[in-house]
Coordinates of C-alpha atoms in Angstrom, one line a residue:
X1 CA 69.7 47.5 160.4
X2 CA 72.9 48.5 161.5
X3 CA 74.6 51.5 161.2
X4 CA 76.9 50.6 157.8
X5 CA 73.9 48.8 156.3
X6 CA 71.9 51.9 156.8
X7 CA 74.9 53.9 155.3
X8 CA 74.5 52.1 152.2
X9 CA 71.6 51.8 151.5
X10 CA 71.3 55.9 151.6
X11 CA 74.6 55.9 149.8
X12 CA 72.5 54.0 146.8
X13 CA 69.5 55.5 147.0
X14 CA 70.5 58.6 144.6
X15 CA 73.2 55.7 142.9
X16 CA 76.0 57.5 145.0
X17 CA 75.3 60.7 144.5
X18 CA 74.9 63.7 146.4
X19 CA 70.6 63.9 146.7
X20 CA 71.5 68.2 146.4
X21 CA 73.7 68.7 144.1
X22 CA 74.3 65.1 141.9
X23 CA 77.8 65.3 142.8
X24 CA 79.0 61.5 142.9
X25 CA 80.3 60.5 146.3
X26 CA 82.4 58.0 147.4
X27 CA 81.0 55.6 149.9
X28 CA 83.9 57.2 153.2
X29 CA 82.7 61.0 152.2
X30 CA 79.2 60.0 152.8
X31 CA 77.1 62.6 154.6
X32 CA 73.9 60.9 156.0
X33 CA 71.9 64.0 155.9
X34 CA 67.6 64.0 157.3
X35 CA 66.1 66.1 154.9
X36 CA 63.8 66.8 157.8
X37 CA 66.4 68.1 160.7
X38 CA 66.0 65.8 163.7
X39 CA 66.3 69.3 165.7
X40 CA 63.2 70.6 163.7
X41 CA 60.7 66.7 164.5
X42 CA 62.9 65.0 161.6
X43 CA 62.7 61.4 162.2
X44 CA 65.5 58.5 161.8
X45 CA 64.0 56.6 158.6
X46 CA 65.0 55.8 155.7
X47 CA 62.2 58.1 154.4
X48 CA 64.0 60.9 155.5
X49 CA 67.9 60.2 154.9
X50 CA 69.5 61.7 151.7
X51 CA 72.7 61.2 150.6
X52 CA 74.7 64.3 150.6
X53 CA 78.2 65.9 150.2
X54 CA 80.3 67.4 152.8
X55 CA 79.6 70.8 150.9
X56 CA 75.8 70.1 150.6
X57 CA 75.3 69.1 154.2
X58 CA 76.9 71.9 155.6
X59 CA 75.6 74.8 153.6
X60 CA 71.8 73.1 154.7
X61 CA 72.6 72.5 158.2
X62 CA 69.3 72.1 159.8
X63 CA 67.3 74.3 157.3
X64 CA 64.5 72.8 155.5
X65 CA 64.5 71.8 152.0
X66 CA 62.5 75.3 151.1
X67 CA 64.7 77.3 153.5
X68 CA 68.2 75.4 151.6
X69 CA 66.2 76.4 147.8
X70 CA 66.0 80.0 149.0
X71 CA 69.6 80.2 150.3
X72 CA 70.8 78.3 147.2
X73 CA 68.6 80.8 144.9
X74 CA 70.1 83.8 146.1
X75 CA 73.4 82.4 146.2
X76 CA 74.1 84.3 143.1
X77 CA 73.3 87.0 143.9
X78 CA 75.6 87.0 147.0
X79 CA 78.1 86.4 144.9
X80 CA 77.9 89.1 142.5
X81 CA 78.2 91.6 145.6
X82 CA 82.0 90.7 146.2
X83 CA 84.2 92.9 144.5
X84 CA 86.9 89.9 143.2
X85 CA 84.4 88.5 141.8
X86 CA 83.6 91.2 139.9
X87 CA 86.8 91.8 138.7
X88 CA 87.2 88.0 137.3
X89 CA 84.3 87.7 135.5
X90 CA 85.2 91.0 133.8
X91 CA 88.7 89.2 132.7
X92 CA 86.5 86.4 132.0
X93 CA 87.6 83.9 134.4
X94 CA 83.9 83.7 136.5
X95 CA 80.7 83.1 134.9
X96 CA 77.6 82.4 137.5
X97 CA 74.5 81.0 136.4
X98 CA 71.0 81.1 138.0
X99 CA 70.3 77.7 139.8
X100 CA 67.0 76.2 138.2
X101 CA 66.2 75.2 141.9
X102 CA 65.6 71.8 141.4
X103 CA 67.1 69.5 143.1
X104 CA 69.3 66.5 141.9
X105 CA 66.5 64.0 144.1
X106 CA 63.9 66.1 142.2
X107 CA 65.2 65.3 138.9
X108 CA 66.3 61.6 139.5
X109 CA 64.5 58.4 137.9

């Protein structure tokens, strides 16, 4: 398979969207992502590529898929520490939810 086959075929595995967040992505802002890092034993199979966003792949980096759930699940609270964002939710222009921390792979059919 080569390389722009394999590109779509990740690209439809989630029916172009982002494996993360559900975000749908166009097929040029593909991220190939291994939800296993190659850095951390993560193999190059289809097994183990997701389609992600630009956002999605950089926020996990290498990290597993329990280490990105923890960083995404206290995300919030993160947030709630800077002082702007205190001051726009108080005007009503922020409102942050807790993530159910499930995945948009998790929940697909």
């Amino acid at each position: 398979m080569n390389d722009k086959q394999r590109r779509t075929v990740v690209w439809l595995k989630y029916n172009k969207h982002c494996a993360y967040c559900g975000t749908k992505i166009r097929y040029e802002d593909l991220e190939v992502d291994h939800r296993e890092a190659r850095s951390k034993g993560g193999k190059d199979s289809k097994a183990n590529y997701n389609p992600s966003c630009f956002t999605c792949n950089h926020y996990k980096k290498n990290h597993s898929l329990e280490q990105f759930r923890t960083l995404l699940k206290h995300l919030t609270a993160r947030i709630d520490d800077y002082y702007l964002v205190k001051v726009a939710r108080k005007f009503g222009m922020v409102d942050t939810e807790p993530w159910d921390g499930i995945f948009y792979f998790e929940k697909f059919k």
